[in-house]
Structures are given as C-alpha cells and as structure tokens.
Amino acid sequence: MIPDRIIEQGTLRTTGTRAAVDVRIPWYRALPASCIAGASLSIDGVPAPAETLRWELNGRERTFDEMKDDTESWWFPLDSAVLSGDLPVAADGREHEVSVDLTVYIPYIVIGDDEVLHIEEHDTKTMTAVTA
C-alpha cells in the first residue's frame, strides 16, 4: 500500500559481515508481530541467506518463525523495525542498492474461509553503509 517508504533512506548499517536496514510498515494501521509473515534483504543484487534473516521490533530481535504466535508486540506506522542478515558490505563510502521484500497479513480483512488479506510489497533504495 505504501511501498516506496518501506526502506528508510540512510539507514544501511554493517558490521562487515552482517548488514541491517530500518524498515517501516507499508500499511496505515498497527499490526501485531504475528502478522509479519516474512521479508527478504538484498544488497547490490546479492540476497541475504534466509536462515540468517532477523527482525528487530520494539528492541527484540527474532526470526520470523519466532514471531508467528506473538500477538502482544505491535508494529506501529510511526515506528521502525530493523531487518538484518548475513551480507558482507563495506562501509567505504560507495553507494549500494538495497532491496527489501516484505509480506504482512492484515488480520481484520477476511477474504475467504480461514483466509485474511496479505500484502506483498517491495522497495529499493540506494545508500551508503555506515559501520554499526
């Protein structure tokens, strides 16, 4: 719904072997952590391995699987989450193309028997990395 604002410009951070970027919710209302179905992170066309992806919400870092039953932690439209994964990126002043794919469920819009609306959004930004 708001795909061009998923990645926050200027938030690419790196440890040298792991990269992270701040993301914003592509929806106009808050969603519980259980509605964050998954995401992917690519830098310069290289995807982070899925098993290394972590999602930090409200100061708590987890895998997507660890969030699937969490209805107590909420992602609000004005709050950022952090998506990170194992990707070697240098903080050398060069620009990098950062891409995020995000899938969220909208629990209050029922579209069929036992099925709620899910949205899949994509955003790409170009930015330099800073050391985390």
CSV table of N, CA and C in Angstrom, one decimal:
chain,number,residue,atom,x,y,z
A,1,MET,N,0.8,-1.2,0.0
A,1,MET,CA,0.0,0.0,0.0
A,1,MET,C,0.9,1.3,0.0
A,2,ILE,N,2.0,1.2,0.7
A,2,ILE,CA,2.9,2.4,0.8
A,2,ILE,C,4.3,1.8,0.5
A,3,PRO,N,4.6,1.2,-0.6
A,3,PRO,CA,5.8,0.5,-0.8
A,3,PRO,C,7.1,1.4,-0.9
A,4,ASP,N,6.9,2.6,-1.4
A,4,ASP,CA,8.1,3.5,-1.5
A,4,ASP,C,8.7,4.0,-0.2
A,5,ARG,N,8.0,3.7,0.9
A,5,ARG,CA,8.5,4.2,2.2
A,5,ARG,C,8.9,3.0,3.1
A,6,ILE,N,9.0,1.8,2.6
A,6,ILE,CA,9.4,0.6,3.4
A,6,ILE,C,10.8,0.8,3.9
A,7,ILE,N,11.8,1.1,3.1
A,7,ILE,CA,13.2,1.3,3.5
A,7,ILE,C,13.4,2.7,3.9
A,8,GLU,N,13.9,2.9,5.1
A,8,GLU,CA,14.2,4.3,5.5
A,8,GLU,C,15.6,4.7,4.9
A,9,GLN,N,15.6,5.7,4.1
A,9,GLN,CA,16.8,6.2,3.5
A,9,GLN,C,17.9,6.5,4.5
A,10,GLY,N,19.1,6.1,4.2
A,10,GLY,CA,20.2,6.4,5.0
A,10,GLY,C,20.4,5.5,6.2
A,11,THR,N,19.8,4.4,6.3
A,11,THR,CA,19.8,3.5,7.5
A,11,THR,C,20.6,2.3,7.3
A,12,LEU,N,21.3,2.1,6.2
A,12,LEU,CA,22.1,0.9,6.0
A,12,LEU,C,23.3,0.9,6.9
A,13,ARG,N,23.4,-0.2,7.7
A,13,ARG,CA,24.5,-0.3,8.7
A,13,ARG,C,25.2,-1.7,8.4
A,14,THR,N,26.5,-1.8,8.7
A,14,THR,CA,27.2,-3.0,8.5
A,14,THR,C,28.2,-3.3,9.6
A,15,THR,N,28.4,-4.6,9.9
A,15,THR,CA,29.5,-5.0,10.8
A,15,THR,C,30.6,-5.5,9.9
A,16,GLY,N,30.5,-5.5,8.6
A,16,GLY,CA,31.5,-6.1,7.7
A,16,GLY,C,31.0,-7.4,7.2
A,17,THR,N,30.3,-8.2,8.0
A,17,THR,CA,29.8,-9.5,7.6
A,17,THR,C,28.2,-9.5,7.7
A,18,ARG,N,27.6,-8.6,8.4
A,18,ARG,CA,26.2,-8.6,8.6
A,18,ARG,C,25.7,-7.1,8.3
A,19,ALA,N,24.6,-7.0,7.6
A,19,ALA,CA,24.0,-5.8,7.2
A,19,ALA,C,22.6,-5.6,7.8
A,20,ALA,N,22.2,-4.4,8.1
A,20,ALA,CA,20.9,-4.1,8.6
A,20,ALA,C,20.4,-2.8,8.0
A,21,VAL,N,19.0,-2.7,7.9
A,21,VAL,CA,18.4,-1.5,7.4
A,21,VAL,C,17.1,-1.4,8.2
A,22,ASP,N,16.7,-0.1,8.4
A,22,ASP,CA,15.4,0.2,9.1
A,22,ASP,C,14.3,0.1,8.0
A,23,VAL,N,13.2,-0.5,8.5
A,23,VAL,CA,12.0,-0.6,7.6
A,23,VAL,C,10.8,0.0,8.3
A,24,ARG,N,9.8,0.4,7.5
A,24,ARG,CA,8.6,1.0,8.0
A,24,ARG,C,7.4,0.1,7.5
A,25,ILE,N,6.4,0.1,8.2
A,25,ILE,CA,5.2,-0.7,7.9
A,25,ILE,C,4.5,-0.1,6.6
A,26,PRO,N,4.2,-1.0,5.6
A,26,PRO,CA,3.5,-0.5,4.4
A,26,PRO,C,2.0,-0.5,4.6
A,27,TRP,N,1.5,-0.2,5.7
A,27,TRP,CA,0.1,-0.2,6.0
A,27,TRP,C,-0.2,1.0,6.9
A,28,TYR,N,-1.5,1.4,6.9
A,28,TYR,CA,-1.8,2.6,7.7
A,28,TYR,C,-2.2,2.4,9.1
A,29,ARG,N,-2.3,1.1,9.5
A,29,ARG,CA,-2.6,0.8,10.9
A,29,ARG,C,-1.6,-0.1,11.5
A,30,ALA,N,-1.5,-0.2,12.8
A,30,ALA,CA,-0.6,-1.1,13.5
A,30,ALA,C,-1.0,-2.5,13.3
A,31,LEU,N,0.1,-3.4,13.3
A,31,LEU,CA,-0.1,-4.8,13.2
A,31,LEU,C,0.7,-5.5,14.2
A,32,PRO,N,0.1,-6.7,14.7
A,32,PRO,CA,0.9,-7.4,15.7
A,32,PRO,C,2.0,-8.2,15.0
A,33,ALA,N,3.1,-8.5,15.7
A,33,ALA,CA,4.2,-9.2,15.2
A,33,ALA,C,3.8,-10.5,14.4
A,34,SER,N,2.8,-11.1,14.9
A,34,SER,CA,2.3,-12.4,14.2
A,34,SER,C,1.9,-12.2,12.8
A,35,CYS,N,1.6,-10.9,12.4
A,35,CYS,CA,1.2,-10.6,11.0
A,35,CYS,C,2.4,-10.3,10.1
A,36,ILE,N,3.6,-10.3,10.6
A,36,ILE,CA,4.7,-10.1,9.8
A,36,ILE,C,5.2,-11.5,9.3
A,37,ALA,N,4.7,-11.8,8.1
A,37,ALA,CA,4.9,-13.1,7.5
A,37,ALA,C,6.3,-13.4,7.1
A,38,GLY,N,7.0,-12.4,6.6
A,38,GLY,CA,8.4,-12.6,6.2
A,38,GLY,C,8.9,-11.5,5.4
A,39,ALA,N,10.2,-11.5,5.2
A,39,ALA,CA,10.9,-10.5,4.4
A,39,ALA,C,12.2,-11.0,3.8
A,40,SER,N,12.7,-10.3,2.8
A,40,SER,CA,14.0,-10.6,2.2
A,40,SER,C,14.8,-9.4,2.1
A,41,LEU,N,16.1,-9.5,2.2
A,41,LEU,CA,17.0,-8.4,2.1
A,41,LEU,C,18.1,-8.7,1.1
A,42,SER,N,18.3,-7.8,0.1
A,42,SER,CA,19.3,-7.9,-0.9
A,42,SER,C,20.1,-6.6,-1.0
A,43,ILE,N,21.4,-6.8,-1.1
A,43,ILE,CA,22.3,-5.6,-1.3
A,43,ILE,C,23.1,-5.8,-2.6
A,44,ASP,N,23.0,-4.9,-3.5
A,44,ASP,CA,23.7,-5.0,-4.8
A,44,ASP,C,23.4,-6.3,-5.5
A,45,GLY,N,22.1,-6.7,-5.4
A,45,GLY,CA,21.7,-7.9,-6.1
A,45,GLY,C,22.0,-9.2,-5.4
A,46,VAL,N,22.7,-9.2,-4.3
A,46,VAL,CA,23.0,-10.4,-3.5
A,46,VAL,C,22.1,-10.5,-2.3
A,47,PRO,N,21.3,-11.6,-2.3
A,47,PRO,CA,20.3,-11.8,-1.2
A,47,PRO,C,21.0,-12.3,0.1
A,48,ALA,N,20.5,-11.9,1.2
A,48,ALA,CA,21.0,-12.5,2.5
A,48,ALA,C,20.4,-13.9,2.6
A,49,PRO,N,21.1,-14.8,3.0
A,49,PRO,CA,20.6,-16.2,3.2
A,49,PRO,C,19.4,-16.1,4.2
A,50,ALA,N,18.3,-16.8,3.8
A,50,ALA,CA,17.0,-16.7,4.5
A,50,ALA,C,17.2,-17.1,6.0
A,51,GLU,N,18.1,-18.1,6.2
A,51,GLU,CA,18.2,-18.6,7.6
A,51,GLU,C,19.0,-17.6,8.5
A,52,THR,N,19.6,-16.6,7.9
A,52,THR,CA,20.3,-15.6,8.7
A,52,THR,C,19.4,-14.3,9.0
A,53,LEU,N,18.3,-14.2,8.3
A,53,LEU,CA,17.5,-13.0,8.5
A,53,LEU,C,16.9,-12.9,9.9
A,54,ARG,N,17.0,-11.7,10.4
A,54,ARG,CA,16.4,-11.4,11.8
A,54,ARG,C,15.6,-10.1,11.7
A,55,TRP,N,14.6,-10.0,12.5
A,55,TRP,CA,13.6,-8.9,12.5
A,55,TRP,C,13.7,-8.4,14.0
A,56,GLU,N,14.0,-7.1,14.1
A,56,GLU,CA,14.0,-6.5,15.4
A,56,GLU,C,12.8,-5.5,15.5
A,57,LEU,N,12.0,-5.8,16.5
A,57,LEU,CA,10.8,-5.0,16.7
A,57,LEU,C,10.7,-4.6,18.2
A,58,ASN,N,10.6,-3.4,18.5
A,58,ASN,CA,10.5,-2.9,19.9
A,58,ASN,C,11.7,-3.4,20.7
A,59,GLY,N,12.9,-3.4,20.1
A,59,GLY,CA,14.1,-3.8,20.8
A,59,GLY,C,14.3,-5.2,21.0
A,60,ARG,N,13.5,-6.1,20.4
A,60,ARG,CA,13.6,-7.5,20.5
A,60,ARG,C,13.9,-8.1,19.1
A,61,GLU,N,15.0,-8.8,18.9
A,61,GLU,CA,15.4,-9.4,17.7
A,61,GLU,C,15.0,-10.9,17.6
A,62,ARG,N,14.3,-11.3,16.5
A,62,ARG,CA,13.8,-12.7,16.4
A,62,ARG,C,13.8,-13.1,14.9
A,63,THR,N,13.6,-14.4,14.7
A,63,THR,CA,13.3,-14.9,13.4
A,63,THR,C,11.8,-14.7,13.1
A,64,PHE,N,11.4,-14.8,11.8
A,64,PHE,CA,10.0,-14.7,11.5
A,64,PHE,C,9.2,-15.8,12.1
A,65,ASP,N,9.8,-17.0,12.2
A,65,ASP,CA,9.1,-18.1,12.8
A,65,ASP,C,8.8,-17.9,14.3
A,66,GLU,N,9.8,-17.2,14.9
A,66,GLU,CA,9.6,-16.9,16.4
A,66,GLU,C,8.5,-15.9,16.6
A,67,MET,N,8.1,-15.1,15.6
A,67,MET,CA,7.1,-14.1,15.8
A,67,MET,C,5.7,-14.6,15.4
A,68,LYS,N,5.5,-15.8,14.8
A,68,LYS,CA,4.3,-16.2,14.2
A,68,LYS,C,3.1,-16.3,15.2
A,69,ASP,N,3.4,-16.4,16.5
A,69,ASP,CA,2.3,-16.5,17.5
A,69,ASP,C,2.3,-15.3,18.4
A,70,ASP,N,3.1,-14.3,18.2
A,70,ASP,CA,3.2,-13.1,19.0
A,70,ASP,C,2.1,-12.1,18.7
A,71,THR,N,1.1,-12.0,19.5
A,71,THR,CA,0.0,-11.0,19.2
A,71,THR,C,0.1,-9.9,20.3
A,72,GLU,N,1.2,-9.9,21.1
A,72,GLU,CA,1.4,-8.8,22.1
A,72,GLU,C,2.3,-7.7,21.7
A,73,SER,N,3.2,-8.0,20.8
A,73,SER,CA,4.2,-7.0,20.3
A,73,SER,C,3.5,-6.4,19.0
A,74,TRP,N,3.5,-5.1,18.9
A,74,TRP,CA,2.9,-4.4,17.8
A,74,TRP,C,3.9,-3.5,17.0
A,75,TRP,N,3.7,-3.5,15.7
A,75,TRP,CA,4.4,-2.6,14.8
A,75,TRP,C,3.5,-1.5,14.4
A,76,PHE,N,3.9,-0.3,14.9
A,76,PHE,CA,3.1,0.9,14.6
A,76,PHE,C,3.6,1.7,13.4
A,77,PRO,N,2.7,2.4,12.7
A,77,PRO,CA,3.1,3.1,11.5
A,77,PRO,C,4.2,4.1,11.7
A,78,LEU,N,4.4,4.7,12.9
A,78,LEU,CA,5.4,5.6,13.1
A,78,LEU,C,6.7,5.0,13.6
A,79,ASP,N,6.7,3.7,13.8
A,79,ASP,CA,7.9,3.0,14.4
A,79,ASP,C,8.7,2.3,13.3
A,80,SER,N,10.0,2.2,13.5
A,80,SER,CA,10.8,1.5,12.6
A,80,SER,C,11.1,0.1,13.1
A,81,ALA,N,11.2,-0.9,12.3
A,81,ALA,CA,11.7,-2.2,12.6
A,81,ALA,C,13.1,-2.3,11.9
A,82,VAL,N,13.9,-3.3,12.3
A,82,VAL,CA,15.2,-3.5,11.7
A,82,VAL,C,15.2,-4.9,11.1
A,83,LEU,N,15.6,-4.9,9.8
A,83,LEU,CA,15.8,-6.2,9.1
A,83,LEU,C,17.3,-6.4,8.9
A,84,SER,N,17.8,-7.5,9.3
A,84,SER,CA,19.2,-7.8,9.1
A,84,SER,C,19.5,-9.2,8.6
A,85,GLY,N,20.6,-9.3,8.0
A,85,GLY,CA,21.0,-10.6,7.5
A,85,GLY,C,22.5,-10.7,7.2
A,86,ASP,N,23.0,-11.9,7.1
A,86,ASP,CA,24.4,-12.1,6.8
A,86,ASP,C,24.7,-11.6,5.3
A,87,LEU,N,25.3,-10.5,5.2
A,87,LEU,CA,25.7,-9.9,3.9
A,87,LEU,C,27.0,-9.1,4.1
A,88,PRO,N,28.1,-9.5,3.4
A,88,PRO,CA,29.3,-8.7,3.6
A,88,PRO,C,29.2,-7.4,2.8
A,89,VAL,N,29.2,-6.3,3.5
A,89,VAL,CA,29.1,-4.9,3.0
A,89,VAL,C,30.2,-4.1,3.6
A,90,ALA,N,30.9,-3.3,2.8
A,90,ALA,CA,31.9,-2.5,3.4
A,90,ALA,C,31.4,-1.1,3.6
A,91,ALA,N,31.8,-0.4,4.6
A,91,ALA,CA,31.4,1.0,4.9
A,91,ALA,C,32.5,1.8,4.3
A,92,ASP,N,32.6,1.8,3.0
A,92,ASP,CA,33.7,2.5,2.3
A,92,ASP,C,33.3,3.7,1.5
A,93,GLY,N,32.1,4.2,1.7
A,93,GLY,CA,31.6,5.4,1.0
A,93,GLY,C,30.9,5.2,-0.3
A,94,ARG,N,31.0,3.9,-0.8
A,94,ARG,CA,30.3,3.6,-2.1
A,94,ARG,C,28.8,3.4,-1.8
A,95,GLU,N,28.1,3.7,-2.9
A,95,GLU,CA,26.6,3.5,-2.8
A,95,GLU,C,26.3,2.1,-3.1
A,96,HIS,N,25.2,1.6,-2.4
A,96,HIS,CA,24.7,0.3,-2.5
A,96,HIS,C,23.3,0.3,-2.8
A,97,GLU,N,22.8,-0.6,-3.7
A,97,GLU,CA,21.4,-0.8,-3.9
A,97,GLU,C,20.8,-1.8,-2.9
A,98,VAL,N,19.9,-1.3,-2.1
A,98,VAL,CA,19.3,-2.1,-1.0
A,98,VAL,C,17.9,-2.4,-1.4
A,99,SER,N,17.5,-3.7,-1.4
A,99,SER,CA,16.2,-4.1,-1.7
A,99,SER,C,15.5,-4.9,-0.6
A,100,VAL,N,14.3,-4.6,-0.3
A,100,VAL,CA,13.5,-5.3,0.7
A,100,VAL,C,12.2,-5.8,0.1
A,101,ASP,N,11.9,-7.0,0.3
A,101,ASP,CA,10.6,-7.6,0.0
A,101,ASP,C,9.9,-7.9,1.4
A,102,LEU,N,8.7,-7.5,1.5
A,102,LEU,CA,8.0,-7.7,2.8
A,102,LEU,C,6.6,-8.2,2.6
A,103,THR,N,6.2,-9.2,3.4
A,103,THR,CA,4.9,-9.8,3.3
A,103,THR,C,4.3,-9.7,4.7
A,104,VAL,N,3.1,-9.0,4.8
A,104,VAL,CA,2.3,-8.9,6.0
A,104,VAL,C,0.9,-9.3,5.8
A,105,TYR,N,0.3,-9.9,6.9
A,105,TYR,CA,-1.1,-10.2,6.9
A,105,TYR,C,-1.9,-9.1,7.5
A,106,ILE,N,-3.1,-8.9,7.0
A,106,ILE,CA,-4.0,-7.9,7.5
A,106,ILE,C,-5.1,-8.7,8.2
A,107,PRO,N,-5.1,-8.8,9.5
A,107,PRO,CA,-6.0,-9.8,10.1
A,107,PRO,C,-7.4,-9.4,10.2
A,108,TYR,N,-7.8,-8.2,10.0
A,108,TYR,CA,-9.2,-7.8,10.1
A,108,TYR,C,-9.8,-7.6,8.7
A,109,ILE,N,-9.2,-8.0,7.6
A,109,ILE,CA,-9.8,-8.0,6.3
A,109,ILE,C,-9.8,-9.5,5.9
A,110,VAL,N,-11.0,-10.1,6.1
A,110,VAL,CA,-11.2,-11.5,5.7
A,110,VAL,C,-11.6,-11.6,4.2
A,111,ILE,N,-10.8,-12.4,3.5
A,111,ILE,CA,-11.1,-12.5,2.0
A,111,ILE,C,-11.6,-13.9,1.6
A,112,GLY,N,-11.7,-14.8,2.6
A,112,GLY,CA,-12.3,-16.1,2.3
A,112,GLY,C,-12.3,-17.0,3.6
A,113,ASP,N,-12.8,-18.2,3.5
A,113,ASP,CA,-12.9,-19.1,4.6
A,113,ASP,C,-11.5,-19.3,5.2
A,114,ASP,N,-11.2,-18.9,6.4
A,114,ASP,CA,-9.9,-19.0,7.1
A,114,ASP,C,-8.8,-18.3,6.3
A,115,GLU,N,-9.1,-17.2,5.6
A,115,GLU,CA,-8.1,-16.5,4.9
A,115,GLU,C,-8.2,-15.0,5.1
A,116,VAL,N,-7.1,-14.4,5.4
A,116,VAL,CA,-7.1,-12.9,5.5
A,116,VAL,C,-6.2,-12.3,4.4
A,117,LEU,N,-6.4,-11.1,4.2
A,117,LEU,CA,-5.7,-10.4,3.2
A,117,LEU,C,-4.2,-10.4,3.6
A,118,HIS,N,-3.3,-10.6,2.6
A,118,HIS,CA,-1.9,-10.4,2.8
A,118,HIS,C,-1.4,-9.5,1.7
A,119,ILE,N,-0.4,-8.7,2.0
A,119,ILE,CA,0.1,-7.8,1.0
A,119,ILE,C,1.6,-8.1,0.9
A,120,GLU,N,2.1,-8.1,-0.3
A,120,GLU,CA,3.5,-8.3,-0.6
A,120,GLU,C,4.0,-7.0,-1.2
A,121,GLU,N,5.0,-6.4,-0.6
A,121,GLU,CA,5.5,-5.1,-1.1
A,121,GLU,C,7.0,-5.2,-1.3
A,122,HIS,N,7.5,-4.3,-2.1
A,122,HIS,CA,8.9,-4.3,-2.5
A,122,HIS,C,9.4,-2.8,-2.5
A,123,ASP,N,10.6,-2.6,-2.0
A,123,ASP,CA,11.2,-1.3,-2.1
A,123,ASP,C,12.7,-1.4,-2.4
A,124,THR,N,13.2,-0.5,-3.1
A,124,THR,CA,14.6,-0.4,-3.4
A,124,THR,C,15.1,1.0,-3.2
A,125,LYS,N,16.2,1.2,-2.5
A,125,LYS,CA,16.8,2.5,-2.3
A,125,LYS,C,18.3,2.3,-2.5
A,126,THR,N,19.0,3.5,-2.8
A,126,THR,CA,20.4,3.5,-3.0
A,126,THR,C,21.0,4.3,-1.9
A,127,MET,N,22.0,3.8,-1.1
A,127,MET,CA,22.6,4.5,0.0
A,127,MET,C,23.9,3.9,0.3
A,128,THR,N,24.7,4.7,1.1
A,128,THR,CA,26.0,4.2,1.6
A,128,THR,C,25.8,3.5,2.9
A,129,ALA,N,26.8,2.7,3.3
A,129,ALA,CA,26.7,1.9,4.5
A,129,ALA,C,27.6,2.6,5.5
A,130,VAL,N,27.1,2.6,6.8
A,130,VAL,CA,28.0,3.1,7.9
A,130,VAL,C,28.3,1.9,8.8
A,131,THR,N,29.3,2.0,9.6
A,131,THR,CA,29.7,0.9,10.5
A,131,THR,C,28.7,0.9,11.7
A,132,ALA,N,28.2,-0.3,11.9
A,132,ALA,CA,27.3,-0.5,13.0
A,132,ALA,C,28.0,-0.5,14.4
